[in-house]
Amino acid sequence: MKLNNILFLFFAILTAIQHVDAQSERCKLVITDGLGNEQLRLRIEQNVSAFLSACNTAVIDGKKPDLDSKTTTGDARKRFYSIWETSPIGCSAASALERKCLTRPAGGYQIRDIPVTMLSAPESERNQEIVINLTSNGLIDDIFIPISQYSDLLSANEEAEDIDLRMRVLDFVENYRTAYNRRDIDFIETVFSNNAVIIVGKAIKQKPKSDVALRSSISTAQFEYQVKNKQQYITALRNVFKVNKYLDVRFDEITVLQHENYPKVYGVTLKQLWNSDAIKNEVGYVFLLIDFRDEQQPLIHVRTWQPDQYDGRQLKRDEIFQIGSFDLNRF
């Protein structure tokens, strides 16, 4: 083969590879429903597409995404860069991403179910989704990781009649969950009321005595609760964030109940899966008592955690903290 032909073949292959890389970087959002304003629809499509493509480019280049004020707010950039420090994220959509645009009750818009790959997560957990909130003029205002059952909880929870408030509750829970992933101690500190009650439960293994050790049917596990105030909990959480580069918190089996006497107070019970550098696959039940009487500044009055199993059996529903376990009058 002549030298010119070899060079031609080499540059043809190189061009093809570059084309494939360029294609893999691009991610295009197409809004199929939910937005009648054509100009705004195009702006949201362009901003979300540019954001996702910037993430893909950053993954390929091994850099932080180049985000600017033309597509994202300052708060969105700050929060997303915190997520990026925990794990780079790439959009895994192979072609145009067709999604509905939701109108948020607090104002602005939302695009859900965006498939991404969390590069630093364990291999079995890399395929996840994100949610993007946008301002009323189409700027990306927040990025967070969704909870499961969102649609079911929104449509089927008969305990709450106000669907707008239910959306606020679920959006709050999703943002609260993502705050742990991005290690956002400032956000978490803000959403707890100053006199919040935080209960942590843990199983304690005791060294058996010789006579007890012979009886294998007798468990040596004991269960104890620790009650912390807000400052104690935040101080402990700062240390957790400091020693763990990778942190992934997931919520499942979620129930949302409205307080019978205070219609803007909700009890949220969920199963939490905690994965970090220090603790792997820790499963437990979390209960949150959330007060939406000030909708601009919802507050958590109670947070509890219990292991999902005690003494070798699954905890029963009536053994898990719930909305009737606490007197709201004290908050």
Short mmCIF file of C-alpha atoms in Angstrom, two decimals:
data_model
loop_
_atom_site.label_atom_id
_atom_site.label_comp_id
_atom_site.label_asym_id
_atom_site.label_seq_id
_atom_site.Cartn_x
_atom_site.Cartn_y
_atom_site.Cartn_z
CA MET A 1 0.00 0.00 0.00
CA LYS A 2 1.37 3.40 -0.94
CA LEU A 3 2.31 5.90 1.76
CA ASN A 4 -0.37 8.37 0.62
CA ASN A 5 -3.05 5.68 0.93
CA ILE A 6 -1.83 4.72 4.41
CA LEU A 7 -1.92 8.34 5.53
CA PHE A 8 -5.38 8.78 4.03
CA LEU A 9 -6.66 5.67 5.87
CA PHE A 10 -5.09 6.84 9.15
CA PHE A 11 -6.72 10.28 8.98
CA ALA A 12 -10.04 8.74 7.95
CA ILE A 13 -10.02 6.48 11.04
CA LEU A 14 -8.96 9.40 13.26
CA THR A 15 -11.77 11.55 11.90
CA ALA A 16 -14.29 8.76 12.52
CA ILE A 17 -13.11 8.32 16.12
CA GLN A 18 -13.34 12.05 16.75
CA HIS A 19 -16.83 12.07 15.26
CA VAL A 20 -17.94 9.25 17.57
CA ASP A 21 -16.45 11.06 20.59
CA ALA A 22 -18.22 14.28 19.59
CA GLN A 23 -21.48 12.42 19.17
CA SER A 24 -21.10 10.74 22.59
CA GLU A 25 -20.62 14.15 24.23
CA ARG A 26 -23.89 15.57 22.90
CA CYS A 27 -27.16 15.04 24.75
CA LYS A 28 -30.30 16.68 23.39
CA LEU A 29 -33.48 17.30 25.40
CA VAL A 30 -36.78 17.39 23.50
CA ILE A 31 -39.83 18.60 25.48
CA THR A 32 -42.89 16.67 24.32
CA ASP A 33 -45.58 18.20 26.55
CA GLY A 34 -46.35 20.57 29.40
CA LEU A 35 -45.14 23.90 27.99
CA GLY A 36 -47.10 26.06 25.57
CA ASN A 37 -44.64 28.95 25.31
CA GLU A 38 -42.54 28.07 22.25
CA GLN A 39 -39.72 30.48 23.00
CA LEU A 40 -39.42 29.27 26.60
CA ARG A 41 -39.60 25.64 25.49
CA LEU A 42 -36.66 26.17 23.14
CA ARG A 43 -34.68 27.96 25.84
CA ILE A 44 -35.19 25.13 28.36
CA GLU A 45 -34.29 22.53 25.74
CA GLN A 46 -31.12 24.39 24.87
CA ASN A 47 -30.07 25.02 28.49
CA VAL A 48 -30.64 21.44 29.66
CA SER A 49 -28.99 20.02 26.52
CA ALA A 50 -25.98 22.30 27.02
CA PHE A 51 -25.71 21.30 30.69
CA LEU A 52 -25.84 17.55 29.99
CA SER A 53 -23.41 17.86 27.07
CA ALA A 54 -21.02 19.85 29.27
CA CYS A 55 -21.10 16.99 31.81
CA ASN A 56 -20.27 14.45 29.09
CA THR A 57 -17.42 16.60 27.79
CA ALA A 58 -16.05 16.98 31.32
CA VAL A 59 -16.12 13.21 31.86
CA ILE A 60 -14.17 12.63 28.63
CA ASP A 61 -11.66 15.40 29.41
CA GLY A 62 -11.32 14.51 33.09
CA LYS A 63 -12.28 18.05 34.15
CA LYS A 64 -15.05 19.86 35.98
CA PRO A 65 -18.03 20.88 33.74
CA ASP A 66 -17.83 24.37 32.30
CA LEU A 67 -21.14 25.91 33.41
CA ASP A 68 -22.00 29.59 33.13
CA SER A 69 -24.67 32.12 34.00
CA LYS A 70 -26.29 31.81 30.56
CA THR A 71 -27.67 28.36 31.44
CA THR A 72 -27.46 27.96 35.24
CA THR A 73 -27.92 30.03 38.39
CA GLY A 74 -25.06 30.51 40.84
CA ASP A 75 -26.78 28.29 43.45
CA ALA A 76 -27.25 25.51 40.89
CA ARG A 77 -23.58 25.58 39.93
CA LYS A 78 -22.46 25.51 43.56
CA ARG A 79 -24.71 22.59 44.45
CA PHE A 80 -23.91 20.60 41.33
CA TYR A 81 -20.17 21.01 41.73
CA SER A 82 -20.59 19.53 45.22
CA ILE A 83 -22.25 16.47 43.65
CA TRP A 84 -19.48 16.33 41.05
CA GLU A 85 -16.83 16.19 43.78
CA THR A 86 -18.51 13.07 45.12
CA SER A 87 -18.91 11.54 41.65
CA PRO A 88 -18.58 12.82 38.06
CA ILE A 89 -21.84 12.41 36.15
CA GLY A 90 -22.44 11.69 32.46
CA CYS A 91 -25.76 11.61 30.63
CA SER A 92 -26.32 8.08 29.36
CA ALA A 93 -29.09 8.87 26.86
CA ALA A 94 -28.15 7.32 23.51
CA SER A 95 -30.36 9.64 21.42
CA ALA A 96 -32.75 12.54 21.90
CA LEU A 97 -34.12 12.63 25.43
CA GLU A 98 -37.89 13.12 25.17
CA ARG A 99 -39.48 14.33 28.40
CA LYS A 100 -42.49 16.26 29.68
CA CYS A 101 -42.00 19.61 31.36
CA LEU A 102 -43.69 19.92 34.76
CA THR A 103 -44.79 23.22 36.30
CA ARG A 104 -43.63 23.55 39.90
CA PRO A 105 -46.10 24.89 42.49
CA ALA A 106 -43.37 27.12 43.95
CA GLY A 107 -42.79 28.62 40.48
CA GLY A 108 -40.60 27.55 37.60
CA TYR A 109 -40.36 24.19 35.85
CA GLN A 110 -38.98 20.69 36.27
CA ILE A 111 -37.60 17.95 34.00
CA ARG A 112 -37.53 14.48 35.58
CA ASP A 113 -36.16 10.99 34.79
CA ILE A 114 -32.89 12.05 33.15
CA PRO A 115 -30.66 8.95 32.90
CA VAL A 116 -27.09 9.45 34.11
CA THR A 117 -24.04 7.39 35.01
CA MET A 118 -22.41 8.06 38.38
CA LEU A 119 -18.79 7.26 37.59
CA SER A 120 -17.57 6.92 41.19
CA ALA A 121 -20.43 4.74 42.39
CA PRO A 122 -20.09 0.96 42.73
CA GLU A 123 -20.72 -0.71 39.38
CA SER A 124 -24.18 -1.97 40.36
CA GLU A 125 -25.28 1.55 41.34
CA ARG A 126 -23.84 3.64 38.51
CA ASN A 127 -27.04 3.87 36.46
CA GLN A 128 -29.17 6.48 38.17
CA GLU A 129 -31.40 9.46 37.33
CA ILE A 130 -31.40 13.16 38.10
CA VAL A 131 -34.08 15.86 38.23
CA ILE A 132 -33.51 19.41 36.98
CA ASN A 133 -35.41 22.42 38.32
CA LEU A 134 -35.58 25.60 36.25
CA THR A 135 -36.55 29.18 36.95
CA SER A 136 -39.57 30.81 35.31
CA ASN A 137 -37.29 32.15 32.55
CA GLY A 138 -35.62 28.79 31.85
CA LEU A 139 -32.35 28.91 33.82
CA ILE A 140 -31.29 25.69 35.55
CA ASP A 141 -31.83 26.40 39.25
CA ASP A 142 -31.15 23.05 40.94
CA ILE A 143 -30.08 19.48 40.18
CA PHE A 144 -30.92 16.64 42.51
CA ILE A 145 -31.37 12.87 42.67
CA PRO A 146 -35.01 11.68 42.74
CA ILE A 147 -36.75 9.35 45.15
CA SER A 148 -38.48 6.24 43.87
CA GLN A 149 -42.30 6.13 43.77
CA TYR A 150 -42.57 9.88 43.01
CA SER A 151 -45.47 9.51 40.55
CA ASP A 152 -47.28 6.95 42.70
CA LEU A 153 -46.97 9.08 45.82
CA LEU A 154 -48.14 12.16 43.95
CA SER A 155 -51.26 10.53 42.51
CA ALA A 156 -52.24 7.85 45.01
CA ASN A 157 -51.72 9.41 48.43
CA GLU A 158 -55.29 10.02 49.54
CA GLU A 159 -54.20 11.40 52.92
CA ALA A 160 -53.30 14.73 51.31
CA GLU A 161 -55.87 16.57 49.21
CA ASP A 162 -53.68 19.41 48.04
CA ILE A 163 -51.57 18.11 45.14
CA ASP A 164 -49.45 21.27 45.01
CA LEU A 165 -48.46 20.84 48.64
CA ARG A 166 -47.75 17.15 48.06
CA MET A 167 -45.39 18.13 45.25
CA ARG A 168 -43.63 20.53 47.62
CA VAL A 169 -43.28 17.75 50.20
CA LEU A 170 -41.79 15.29 47.70
CA ASP A 171 -39.49 17.93 46.17
CA PHE A 172 -38.28 18.76 49.67
CA VAL A 173 -37.58 15.09 50.44
CA GLU A 174 -35.68 14.69 47.14
CA ASN A 175 -33.57 17.78 47.85
CA TYR A 176 -32.96 16.58 51.41
CA ARG A 177 -31.77 13.21 50.12
CA THR A 178 -29.44 14.81 47.57
CA ALA A 179 -27.98 17.11 50.25
CA TYR A 180 -26.34 14.03 51.78
CA ASN A 181 -24.95 12.95 48.40
CA ARG A 182 -23.45 16.39 47.81
CA ARG A 183 -22.42 16.65 51.49
CA ASP A 184 -24.27 19.96 51.80
CA ILE A 185 -24.05 20.55 55.55
CA ASP A 186 -25.31 24.14 55.23
CA PHE A 187 -28.59 23.04 53.62
CA ILE A 188 -29.12 20.27 56.17
CA GLU A 189 -28.44 22.65 59.05
CA THR A 190 -30.93 25.15 57.62
CA VAL A 191 -33.84 22.71 57.26
CA PHE A 192 -33.70 21.43 60.86
CA SER A 193 -35.59 23.52 63.39
CA ASN A 194 -33.48 24.82 66.28
CA ASN A 195 -35.19 22.53 68.80
CA ALA A 196 -35.36 19.50 66.49
CA VAL A 197 -35.34 16.04 68.03
CA ILE A 198 -32.98 13.61 66.31
CA ILE A 199 -33.11 9.97 67.40
CA VAL A 200 -30.49 7.49 66.30
CA GLY A 201 -30.89 3.79 66.99
CA LYS A 202 -28.17 1.18 66.86
CA ALA A 203 -27.71 -2.47 67.66
CA ILE A 204 -25.04 -3.24 70.24
CA LYS A 205 -23.33 -6.61 70.33
CA GLN A 206 -22.36 -7.70 73.82
CA LYS A 207 -19.81 -10.35 74.65
CA PRO A 208 -21.84 -13.32 75.95
CA LYS A 209 -21.22 -14.89 79.33
CA SER A 210 -20.06 -18.51 79.27
CA ASP A 211 -23.40 -20.01 80.33
CA VAL A 212 -25.33 -17.93 77.84
CA ALA A 213 -22.89 -18.73 75.04
CA LEU A 214 -23.96 -22.35 75.17
CA ARG A 215 -27.53 -21.46 74.32
CA SER A 216 -27.42 -20.46 70.70
CA SER A 217 -31.12 -19.55 70.65
CA ILE A 218 -30.50 -16.57 72.93
CA SER A 219 -29.53 -13.43 71.03
CA THR A 220 -26.73 -11.23 72.35
CA ALA A 221 -27.94 -8.17 70.40
CA GLN A 222 -29.27 -5.16 72.28
CA PHE A 223 -30.85 -2.08 70.85
CA GLU A 224 -30.36 1.43 72.16
CA TYR A 225 -31.59 4.86 71.15
CA GLN A 226 -29.50 7.99 71.29
CA VAL A 227 -31.31 11.35 71.33
CA LYS A 228 -29.34 14.22 69.83
CA ASN A 229 -30.09 17.90 69.52
CA LYS A 230 -29.54 19.77 66.28
CA GLN A 231 -26.01 20.93 67.06
CA GLN A 232 -24.85 17.47 68.15
CA TYR A 233 -26.23 15.91 64.99
CA ILE A 234 -24.72 18.55 62.68
CA THR A 235 -21.32 18.26 64.36
CA ALA A 236 -21.32 14.48 63.93
CA LEU A 237 -22.48 14.80 60.33
CA ARG A 238 -19.67 17.25 59.51
CA ASN A 239 -17.19 14.57 60.55
CA VAL A 240 -18.97 11.97 58.43
CA PHE A 241 -18.76 14.23 55.38
CA LYS A 242 -15.11 14.99 56.09
CA VAL A 243 -13.96 11.37 56.12
CA ASN A 244 -16.09 10.08 53.22
CA LYS A 245 -15.27 11.14 49.67
CA TYR A 246 -18.00 8.94 48.21
CA LEU A 247 -21.46 9.05 49.76
CA ASP A 248 -24.71 7.78 48.27
CA VAL A 249 -28.03 7.89 50.14
CA ARG A 250 -31.18 6.33 48.67
CA PHE A 251 -34.81 6.35 49.83
CA ASP A 252 -37.33 3.59 49.14
CA GLU A 253 -40.66 2.24 50.47
CA ILE A 254 -41.86 5.78 51.15
CA THR A 255 -45.13 6.68 52.86
CA VAL A 256 -46.38 10.25 53.31
CA LEU A 257 -49.08 11.03 55.88
CA GLN A 258 -50.72 14.35 56.62
CA HIS A 259 -51.11 15.31 60.29
CA GLU A 260 -54.78 15.05 61.30
CA ASN A 261 -54.75 18.33 63.25
CA TYR A 262 -52.18 20.31 61.24
CA PRO A 263 -52.84 19.96 57.48
CA LYS A 264 -49.48 21.49 56.52
CA VAL A 265 -47.45 19.09 58.65
CA TYR A 266 -46.41 15.76 57.16
CA GLY A 267 -44.84 12.58 58.44
CA VAL A 268 -42.57 10.83 55.93
CA THR A 269 -41.45 7.27 56.64
CA LEU A 270 -38.92 5.66 54.31
CA LYS A 271 -36.34 2.93 54.04
CA GLN A 272 -32.85 4.37 53.67
CA LEU A 273 -29.89 2.70 51.99
CA TRP A 274 -26.58 4.30 53.01
CA ASN A 275 -23.37 3.67 51.07
CA SER A 276 -20.09 5.43 51.85
CA ASP A 277 -16.38 4.78 52.02
CA ALA A 278 -16.74 3.84 55.69
CA ILE A 279 -20.17 2.15 55.77
CA LYS A 280 -21.42 -0.19 53.05
CA ASN A 281 -25.06 -1.07 52.37
CA GLU A 282 -26.46 0.09 55.70
CA VAL A 283 -30.26 -0.24 55.64
CA GLY A 284 -32.61 1.40 58.10
CA TYR A 285 -35.92 3.21 58.53
CA VAL A 286 -35.96 7.00 58.64
CA PHE A 287 -38.90 9.09 59.83
CA LEU A 288 -39.15 12.83 59.17
CA LEU A 289 -41.72 15.19 60.69
CA ILE A 290 -41.79 18.13 58.27
CA ASP A 291 -43.58 21.42 58.92
CA PHE A 292 -44.80 23.34 55.83
CA ARG A 293 -46.75 26.03 57.65
CA ASP A 294 -44.11 28.42 56.31
CA GLU A 295 -43.95 27.11 52.75
CA GLN A 296 -40.92 29.26 51.94
CA GLN A 297 -38.93 27.70 54.79
CA PRO A 298 -40.14 24.18 55.62
CA LEU A 299 -38.56 22.72 58.75
CA ILE A 300 -37.78 19.23 60.03
CA HIS A 301 -38.83 18.94 63.67
CA VAL A 302 -38.05 15.23 64.05
CA ARG A 303 -35.65 12.83 62.36
CA THR A 304 -35.32 9.24 63.54
CA TRP A 305 -33.30 6.27 62.32
CA GLN A 306 -33.81 2.60 63.18
CA PRO A 307 -32.17 -0.54 61.75
CA ASP A 308 -34.45 -2.47 59.41
CA GLN A 309 -33.82 -5.64 61.42
CA TYR A 310 -33.50 -6.32 65.11
CA ASP A 311 -32.68 -9.65 66.74
CA GLY A 312 -32.70 -11.37 63.35
CA ARG A 313 -36.17 -10.27 62.30
CA GLN A 314 -37.63 -7.46 60.22
CA LEU A 315 -39.06 -4.57 62.22
CA LYS A 316 -42.86 -4.45 62.16
CA ARG A 317 -44.63 -1.32 60.98
CA ASP A 318 -45.87 -0.46 64.46
CA GLU A 319 -42.29 -0.63 65.77
CA ILE A 320 -41.15 2.13 63.39
CA PHE A 321 -41.51 5.77 64.43
CA GLN A 322 -44.39 7.52 62.66
CA ILE A 323 -46.44 10.68 62.74
CA GLY A 324 -48.43 9.69 65.84
CA SER A 325 -45.26 9.06 67.88
CA PHE A 326 -44.59 12.75 68.58
CA ASP A 327 -46.46 15.70 70.08
CA LEU A 328 -46.30 18.59 67.63
CA ASN A 329 -47.28 21.08 70.34
CA ARG A 330 -43.74 21.03 71.72
CA PHE A 331 -42.26 22.46 68.49
#
